[in-house]
PDB file of C-alpha atoms in Angstrom:
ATOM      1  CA  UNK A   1       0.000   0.000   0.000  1.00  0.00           C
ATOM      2  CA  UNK A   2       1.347   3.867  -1.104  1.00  0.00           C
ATOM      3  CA  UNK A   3      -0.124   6.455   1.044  1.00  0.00           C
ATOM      4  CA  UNK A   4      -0.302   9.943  -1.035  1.00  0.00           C
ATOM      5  CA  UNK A   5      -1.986  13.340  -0.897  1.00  0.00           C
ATOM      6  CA  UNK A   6      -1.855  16.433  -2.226  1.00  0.00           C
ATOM      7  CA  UNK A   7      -1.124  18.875   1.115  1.00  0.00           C
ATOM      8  CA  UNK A   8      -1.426  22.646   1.247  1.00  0.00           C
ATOM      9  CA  UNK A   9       0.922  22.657   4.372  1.00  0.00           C
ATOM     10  CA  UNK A  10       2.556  20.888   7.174  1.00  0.00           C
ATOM     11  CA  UNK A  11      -0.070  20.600   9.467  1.00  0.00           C
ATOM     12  CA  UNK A  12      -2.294  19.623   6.564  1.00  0.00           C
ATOM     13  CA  UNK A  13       0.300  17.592   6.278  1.00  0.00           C
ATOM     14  CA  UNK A  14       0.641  15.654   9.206  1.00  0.00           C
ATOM     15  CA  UNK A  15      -3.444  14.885   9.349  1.00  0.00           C
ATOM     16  CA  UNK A  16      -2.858  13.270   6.135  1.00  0.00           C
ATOM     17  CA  UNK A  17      -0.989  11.043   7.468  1.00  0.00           C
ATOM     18  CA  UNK A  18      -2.680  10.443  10.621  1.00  0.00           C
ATOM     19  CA  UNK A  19      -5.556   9.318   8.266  1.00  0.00           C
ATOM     20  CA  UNK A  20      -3.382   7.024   5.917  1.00  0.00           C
ATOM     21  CA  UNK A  21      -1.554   5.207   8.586  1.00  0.00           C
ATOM     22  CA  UNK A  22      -5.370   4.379  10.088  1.00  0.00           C
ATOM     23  CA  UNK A  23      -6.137   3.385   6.242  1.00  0.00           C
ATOM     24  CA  UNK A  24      -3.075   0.958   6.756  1.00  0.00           C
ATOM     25  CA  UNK A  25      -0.392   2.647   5.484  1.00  0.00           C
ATOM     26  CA  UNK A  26       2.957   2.280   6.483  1.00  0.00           C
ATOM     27  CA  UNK A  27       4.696   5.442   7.788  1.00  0.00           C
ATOM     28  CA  UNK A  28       7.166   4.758   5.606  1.00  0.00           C
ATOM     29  CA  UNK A  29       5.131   4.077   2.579  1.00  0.00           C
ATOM     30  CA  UNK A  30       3.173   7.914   2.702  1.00  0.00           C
ATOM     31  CA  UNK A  31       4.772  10.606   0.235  1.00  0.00           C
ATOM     32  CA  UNK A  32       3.274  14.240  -0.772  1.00  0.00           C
ATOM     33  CA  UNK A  33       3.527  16.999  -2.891  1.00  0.00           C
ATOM     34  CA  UNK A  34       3.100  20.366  -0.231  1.00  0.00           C
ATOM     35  CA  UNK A  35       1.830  23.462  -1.560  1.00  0.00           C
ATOM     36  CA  UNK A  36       1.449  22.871  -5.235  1.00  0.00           C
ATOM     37  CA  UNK A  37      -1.825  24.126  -5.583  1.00  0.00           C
ATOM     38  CA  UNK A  38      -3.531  24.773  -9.120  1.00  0.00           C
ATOM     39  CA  UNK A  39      -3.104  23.001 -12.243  1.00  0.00           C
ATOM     40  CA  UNK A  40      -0.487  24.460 -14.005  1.00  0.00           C
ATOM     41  CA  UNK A  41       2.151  22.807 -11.333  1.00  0.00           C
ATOM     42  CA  UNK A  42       3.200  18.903 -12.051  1.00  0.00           C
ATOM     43  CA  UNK A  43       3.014  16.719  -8.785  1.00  0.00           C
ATOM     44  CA  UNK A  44       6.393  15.064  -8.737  1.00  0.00           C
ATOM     45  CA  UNK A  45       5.973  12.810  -5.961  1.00  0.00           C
ATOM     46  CA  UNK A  46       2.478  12.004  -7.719  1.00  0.00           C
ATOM     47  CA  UNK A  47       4.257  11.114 -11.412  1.00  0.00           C
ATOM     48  CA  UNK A  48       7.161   9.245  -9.532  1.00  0.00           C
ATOM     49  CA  UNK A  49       4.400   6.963  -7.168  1.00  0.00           C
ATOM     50  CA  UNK A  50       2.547   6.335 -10.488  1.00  0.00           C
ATOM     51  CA  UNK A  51       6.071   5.255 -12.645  1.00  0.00           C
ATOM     52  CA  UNK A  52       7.042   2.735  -9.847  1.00  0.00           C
ATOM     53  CA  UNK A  53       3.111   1.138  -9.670  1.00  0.00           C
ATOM     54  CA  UNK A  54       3.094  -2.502 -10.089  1.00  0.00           C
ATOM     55  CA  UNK A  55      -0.082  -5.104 -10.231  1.00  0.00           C
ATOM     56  CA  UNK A  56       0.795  -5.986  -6.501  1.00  0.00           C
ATOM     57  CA  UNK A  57      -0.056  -2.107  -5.295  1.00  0.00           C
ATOM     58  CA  UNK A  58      -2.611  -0.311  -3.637  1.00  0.00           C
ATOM     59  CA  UNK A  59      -2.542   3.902  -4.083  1.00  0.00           C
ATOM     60  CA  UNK A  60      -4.547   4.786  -0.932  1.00  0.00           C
ATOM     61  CA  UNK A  61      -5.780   8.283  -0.965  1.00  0.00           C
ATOM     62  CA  UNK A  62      -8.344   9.762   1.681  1.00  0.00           C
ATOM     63  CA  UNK A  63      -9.979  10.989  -0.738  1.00  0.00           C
ATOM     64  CA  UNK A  64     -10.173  12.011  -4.674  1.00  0.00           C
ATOM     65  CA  UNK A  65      -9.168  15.724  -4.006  1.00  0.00           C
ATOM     66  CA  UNK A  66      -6.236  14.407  -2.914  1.00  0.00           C
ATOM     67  CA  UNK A  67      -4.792  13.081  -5.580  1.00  0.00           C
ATOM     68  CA  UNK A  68      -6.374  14.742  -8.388  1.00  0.00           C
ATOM     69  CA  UNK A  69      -7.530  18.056  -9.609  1.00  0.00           C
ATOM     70  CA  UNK A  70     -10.271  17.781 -11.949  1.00  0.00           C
ATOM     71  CA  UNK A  71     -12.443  14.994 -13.718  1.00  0.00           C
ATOM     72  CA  UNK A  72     -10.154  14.962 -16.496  1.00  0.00           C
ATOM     73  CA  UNK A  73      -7.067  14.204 -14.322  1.00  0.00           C
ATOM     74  CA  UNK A  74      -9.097  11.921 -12.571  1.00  0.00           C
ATOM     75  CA  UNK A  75      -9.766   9.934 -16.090  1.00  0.00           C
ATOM     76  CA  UNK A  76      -5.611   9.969 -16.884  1.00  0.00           C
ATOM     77  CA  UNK A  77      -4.918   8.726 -13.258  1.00  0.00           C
ATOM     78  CA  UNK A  78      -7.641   6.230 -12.680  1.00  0.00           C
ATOM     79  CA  UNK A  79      -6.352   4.701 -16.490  1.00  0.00           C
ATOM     80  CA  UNK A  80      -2.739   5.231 -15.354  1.00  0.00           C
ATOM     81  CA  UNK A  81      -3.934   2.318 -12.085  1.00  0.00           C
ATOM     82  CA  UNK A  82      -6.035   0.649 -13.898  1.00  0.00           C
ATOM     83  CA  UNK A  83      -3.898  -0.199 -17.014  1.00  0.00           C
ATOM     84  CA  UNK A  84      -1.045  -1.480 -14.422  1.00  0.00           C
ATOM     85  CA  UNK A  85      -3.765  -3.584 -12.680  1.00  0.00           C
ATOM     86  CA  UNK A  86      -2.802  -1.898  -9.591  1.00  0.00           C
ATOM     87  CA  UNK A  87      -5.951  -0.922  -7.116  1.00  0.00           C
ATOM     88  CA  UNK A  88      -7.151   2.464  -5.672  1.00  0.00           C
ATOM     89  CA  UNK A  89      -7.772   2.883  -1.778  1.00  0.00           C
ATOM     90  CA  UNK A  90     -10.174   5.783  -1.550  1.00  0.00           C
ATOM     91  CA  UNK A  91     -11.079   6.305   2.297  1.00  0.00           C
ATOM     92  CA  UNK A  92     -10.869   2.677   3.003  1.00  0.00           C
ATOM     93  CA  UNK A  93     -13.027   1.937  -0.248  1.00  0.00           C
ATOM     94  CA  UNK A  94     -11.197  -0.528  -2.317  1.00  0.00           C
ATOM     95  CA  UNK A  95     -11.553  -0.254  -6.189  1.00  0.00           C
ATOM     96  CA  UNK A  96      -9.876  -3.470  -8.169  1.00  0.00           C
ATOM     97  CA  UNK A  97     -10.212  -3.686 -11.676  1.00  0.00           C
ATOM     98  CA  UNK A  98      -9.876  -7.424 -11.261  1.00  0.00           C
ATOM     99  CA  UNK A  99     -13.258  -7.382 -10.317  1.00  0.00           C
ATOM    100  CA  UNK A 100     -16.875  -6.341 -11.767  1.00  0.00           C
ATOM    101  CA  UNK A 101     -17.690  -3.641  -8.881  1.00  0.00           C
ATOM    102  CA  UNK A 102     -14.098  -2.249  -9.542  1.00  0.00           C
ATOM    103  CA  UNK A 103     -14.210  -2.181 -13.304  1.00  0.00           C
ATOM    104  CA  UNK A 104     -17.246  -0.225 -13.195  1.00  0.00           C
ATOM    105  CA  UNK A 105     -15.805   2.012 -10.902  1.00  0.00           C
ATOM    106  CA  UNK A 106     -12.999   2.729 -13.222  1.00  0.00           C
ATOM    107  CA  UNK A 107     -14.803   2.967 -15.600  1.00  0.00           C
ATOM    108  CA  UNK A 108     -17.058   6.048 -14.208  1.00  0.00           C
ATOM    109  CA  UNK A 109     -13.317   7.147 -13.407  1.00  0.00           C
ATOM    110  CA  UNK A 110     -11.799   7.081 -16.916  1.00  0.00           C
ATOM    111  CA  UNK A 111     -14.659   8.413 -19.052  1.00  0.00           C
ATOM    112  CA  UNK A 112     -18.077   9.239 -17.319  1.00  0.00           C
ATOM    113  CA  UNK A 113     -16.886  11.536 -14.956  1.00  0.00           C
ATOM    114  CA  UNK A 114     -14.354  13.665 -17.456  1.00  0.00           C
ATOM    115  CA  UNK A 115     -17.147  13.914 -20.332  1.00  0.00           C
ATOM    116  CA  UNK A 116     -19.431  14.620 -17.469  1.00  0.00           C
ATOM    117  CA  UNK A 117     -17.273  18.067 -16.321  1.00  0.00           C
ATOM    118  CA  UNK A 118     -16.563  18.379 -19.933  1.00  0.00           C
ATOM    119  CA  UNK A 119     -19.968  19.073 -21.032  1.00  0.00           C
ATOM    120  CA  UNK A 120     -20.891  20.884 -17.639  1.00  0.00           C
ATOM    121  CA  UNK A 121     -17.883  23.433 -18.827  1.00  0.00           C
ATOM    122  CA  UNK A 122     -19.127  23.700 -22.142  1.00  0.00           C
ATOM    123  CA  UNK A 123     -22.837  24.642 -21.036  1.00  0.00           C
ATOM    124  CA  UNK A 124     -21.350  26.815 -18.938  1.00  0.00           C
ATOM    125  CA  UNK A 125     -19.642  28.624 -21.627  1.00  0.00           C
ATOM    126  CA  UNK A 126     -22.500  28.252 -23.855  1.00  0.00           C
ATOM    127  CA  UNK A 127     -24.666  31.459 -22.788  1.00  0.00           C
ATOM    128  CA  UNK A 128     -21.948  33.913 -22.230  1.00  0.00           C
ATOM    129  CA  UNK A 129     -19.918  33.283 -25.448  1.00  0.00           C
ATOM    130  CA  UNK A 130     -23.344  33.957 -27.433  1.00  0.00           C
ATOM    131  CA  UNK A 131     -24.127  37.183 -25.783  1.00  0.00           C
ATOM    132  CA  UNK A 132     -20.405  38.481 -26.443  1.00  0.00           C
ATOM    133  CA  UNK A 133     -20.748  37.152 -30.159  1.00  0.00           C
ATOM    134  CA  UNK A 134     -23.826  39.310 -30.296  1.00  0.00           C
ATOM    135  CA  UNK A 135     -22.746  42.567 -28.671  1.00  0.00           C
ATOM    136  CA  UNK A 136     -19.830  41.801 -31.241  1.00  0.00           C
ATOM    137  CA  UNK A 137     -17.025  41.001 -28.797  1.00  0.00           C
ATOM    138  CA  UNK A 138     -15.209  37.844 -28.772  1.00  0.00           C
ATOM    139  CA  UNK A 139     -15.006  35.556 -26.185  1.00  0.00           C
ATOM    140  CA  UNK A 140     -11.179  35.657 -24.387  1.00  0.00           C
ATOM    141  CA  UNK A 141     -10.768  39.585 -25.474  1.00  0.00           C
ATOM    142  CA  UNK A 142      -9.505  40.724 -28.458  1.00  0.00           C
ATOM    143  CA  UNK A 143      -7.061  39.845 -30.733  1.00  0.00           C
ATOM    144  CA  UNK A 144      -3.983  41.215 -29.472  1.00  0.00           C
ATOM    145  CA  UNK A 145      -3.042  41.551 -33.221  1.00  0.00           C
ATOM    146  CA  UNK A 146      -4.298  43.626 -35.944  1.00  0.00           C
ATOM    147  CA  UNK A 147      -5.512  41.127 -39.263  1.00  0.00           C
ATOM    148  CA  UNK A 148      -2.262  43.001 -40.697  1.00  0.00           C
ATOM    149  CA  UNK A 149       0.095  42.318 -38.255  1.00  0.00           C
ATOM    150  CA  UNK A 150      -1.262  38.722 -38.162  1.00  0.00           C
ATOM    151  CA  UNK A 151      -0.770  38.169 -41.961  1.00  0.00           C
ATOM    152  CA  UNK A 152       2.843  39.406 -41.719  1.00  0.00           C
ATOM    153  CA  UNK A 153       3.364  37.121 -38.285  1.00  0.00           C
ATOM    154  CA  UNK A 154       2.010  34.360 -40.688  1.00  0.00           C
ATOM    155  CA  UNK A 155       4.466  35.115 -43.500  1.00  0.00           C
ATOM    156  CA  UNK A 156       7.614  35.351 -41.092  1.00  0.00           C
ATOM    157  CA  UNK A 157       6.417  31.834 -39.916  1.00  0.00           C
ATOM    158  CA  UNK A 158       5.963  30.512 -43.643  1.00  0.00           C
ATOM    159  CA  UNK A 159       9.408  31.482 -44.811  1.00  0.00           C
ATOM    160  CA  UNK A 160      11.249  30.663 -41.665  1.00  0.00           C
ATOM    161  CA  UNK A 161      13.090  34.257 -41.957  1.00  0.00           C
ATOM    162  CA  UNK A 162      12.412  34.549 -37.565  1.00  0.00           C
ATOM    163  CA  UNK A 163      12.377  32.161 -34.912  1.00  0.00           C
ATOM    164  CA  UNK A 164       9.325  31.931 -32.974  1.00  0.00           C
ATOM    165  CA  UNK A 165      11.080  33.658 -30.260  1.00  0.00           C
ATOM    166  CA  UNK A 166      12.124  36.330 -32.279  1.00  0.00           C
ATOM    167  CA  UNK A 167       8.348  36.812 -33.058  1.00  0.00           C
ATOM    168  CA  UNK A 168       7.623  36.785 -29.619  1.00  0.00           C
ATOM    169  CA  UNK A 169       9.849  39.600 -29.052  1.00  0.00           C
ATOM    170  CA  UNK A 170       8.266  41.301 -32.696  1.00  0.00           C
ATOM    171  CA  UNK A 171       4.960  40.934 -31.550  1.00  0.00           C
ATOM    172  CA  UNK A 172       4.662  41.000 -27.852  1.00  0.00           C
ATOM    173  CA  UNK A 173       3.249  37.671 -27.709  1.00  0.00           C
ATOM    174  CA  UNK A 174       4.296  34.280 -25.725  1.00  0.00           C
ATOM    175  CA  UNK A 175       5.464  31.456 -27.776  1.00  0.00           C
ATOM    176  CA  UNK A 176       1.601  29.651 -27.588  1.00  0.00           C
ATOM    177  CA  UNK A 177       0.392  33.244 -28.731  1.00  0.00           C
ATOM    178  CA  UNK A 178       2.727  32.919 -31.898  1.00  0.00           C
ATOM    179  CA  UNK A 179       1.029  30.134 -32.564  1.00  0.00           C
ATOM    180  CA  UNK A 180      -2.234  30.649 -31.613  1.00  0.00           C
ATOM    181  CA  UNK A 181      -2.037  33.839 -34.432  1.00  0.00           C
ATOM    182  CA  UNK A 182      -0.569  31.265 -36.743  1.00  0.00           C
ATOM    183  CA  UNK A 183      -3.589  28.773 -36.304  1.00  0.00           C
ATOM    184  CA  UNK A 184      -5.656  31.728 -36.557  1.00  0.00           C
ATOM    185  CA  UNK A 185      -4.412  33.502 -39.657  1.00  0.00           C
ATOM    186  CA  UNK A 186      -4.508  29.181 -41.435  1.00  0.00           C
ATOM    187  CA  UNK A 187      -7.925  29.160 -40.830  1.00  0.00           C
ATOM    188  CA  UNK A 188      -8.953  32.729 -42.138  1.00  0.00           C
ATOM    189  CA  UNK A 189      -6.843  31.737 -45.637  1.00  0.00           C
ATOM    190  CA  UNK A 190      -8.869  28.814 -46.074  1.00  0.00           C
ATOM    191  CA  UNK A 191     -11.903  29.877 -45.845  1.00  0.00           C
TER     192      UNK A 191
END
């Protein structure tokens, strides 16, 4: 059995694993990633636990929270155990894929649950991106390029004249802005 949790800080911390030890957990067996909150940060302790899983182990979390950050995590994590035919200790609730109750589990895990907050996110989205379209703004702002600027962005790409970085530093843009005006400035040419 691998205790883990996601912690905001040590006293956080150390309830954590006051609760895994009473799941069974050995104290030596518990590991955490402290303070990385959000989900731009990677959980190394997380990855690492999840390279070394074998079909003999157990990840015991005290809850879902703990080890993930969203549905869609959930879905890569839950596949992650699954596909190494390891099990999933939530709270003292067992889930083996070995079995029927436990395959149905995962599979709520891997792709009920992620389409589920998917399509909750969308119809969230839904309402305000059609009043923006109709009071003519677009949803995320606007362009931070003119459709000139973009064209000549475009061309630089096209003939390979600039890095990217150098049209970061043209344009004022990050690198996934670059590109995001070079997928932008494809689609307008085809159509």
């Amino acid at each position: 059995m691998i205790g883990y949790a996601r912690v905001g800080d040590a006293e956080d911390q150390e309830e954590q694993r006051r609760q895994l030890i009473t799941l069974g957990v050995r104290p030596d067996r518990v590991r955490f990633d402290v303070g990385l909150q959000g989900t731009r940060h990677r959980l190394p302790n997380r990855d690492a636990l999840l390279d070394e899983l074998t079909s003999d182990d157990t990840v015991v979390v005290t809850g879902l929270e703990r080890l993930v950050r969203s549905a869609a995590e959930l879905g890569e994590i839950a596949t992650m155990i699954r596909d190494r035919n390891a099990r999933l200790n939530v709270g003292g609730t067992v889930y083996d894929s070995a079995t029927e109750a436990g395959r149905t589990a995962f599979e709520l895990f891997t792709s009920v649950f992620p389409d589920f907050e998917a399509g909750i996110y969308e119809l969230r989205l839904a309402g305000p991106r059609e009043r923006a379209k109709a009071a003519g703004r677009y949803p995320g702002g606007q362009s931070k390029l003119t459709a000139e600027q973009r064209r000549q962005l475009y061309e630089l790409y096209m003939s390979g004249s600039e890095t990217i970085a150098q049209m970061q530093k043209r344009f004022g843009l990050s690198r996934s802005g670059v590109y995001m005006q070079i997928q932008r400035e494809r689609n307008q040419q085809v159509r």
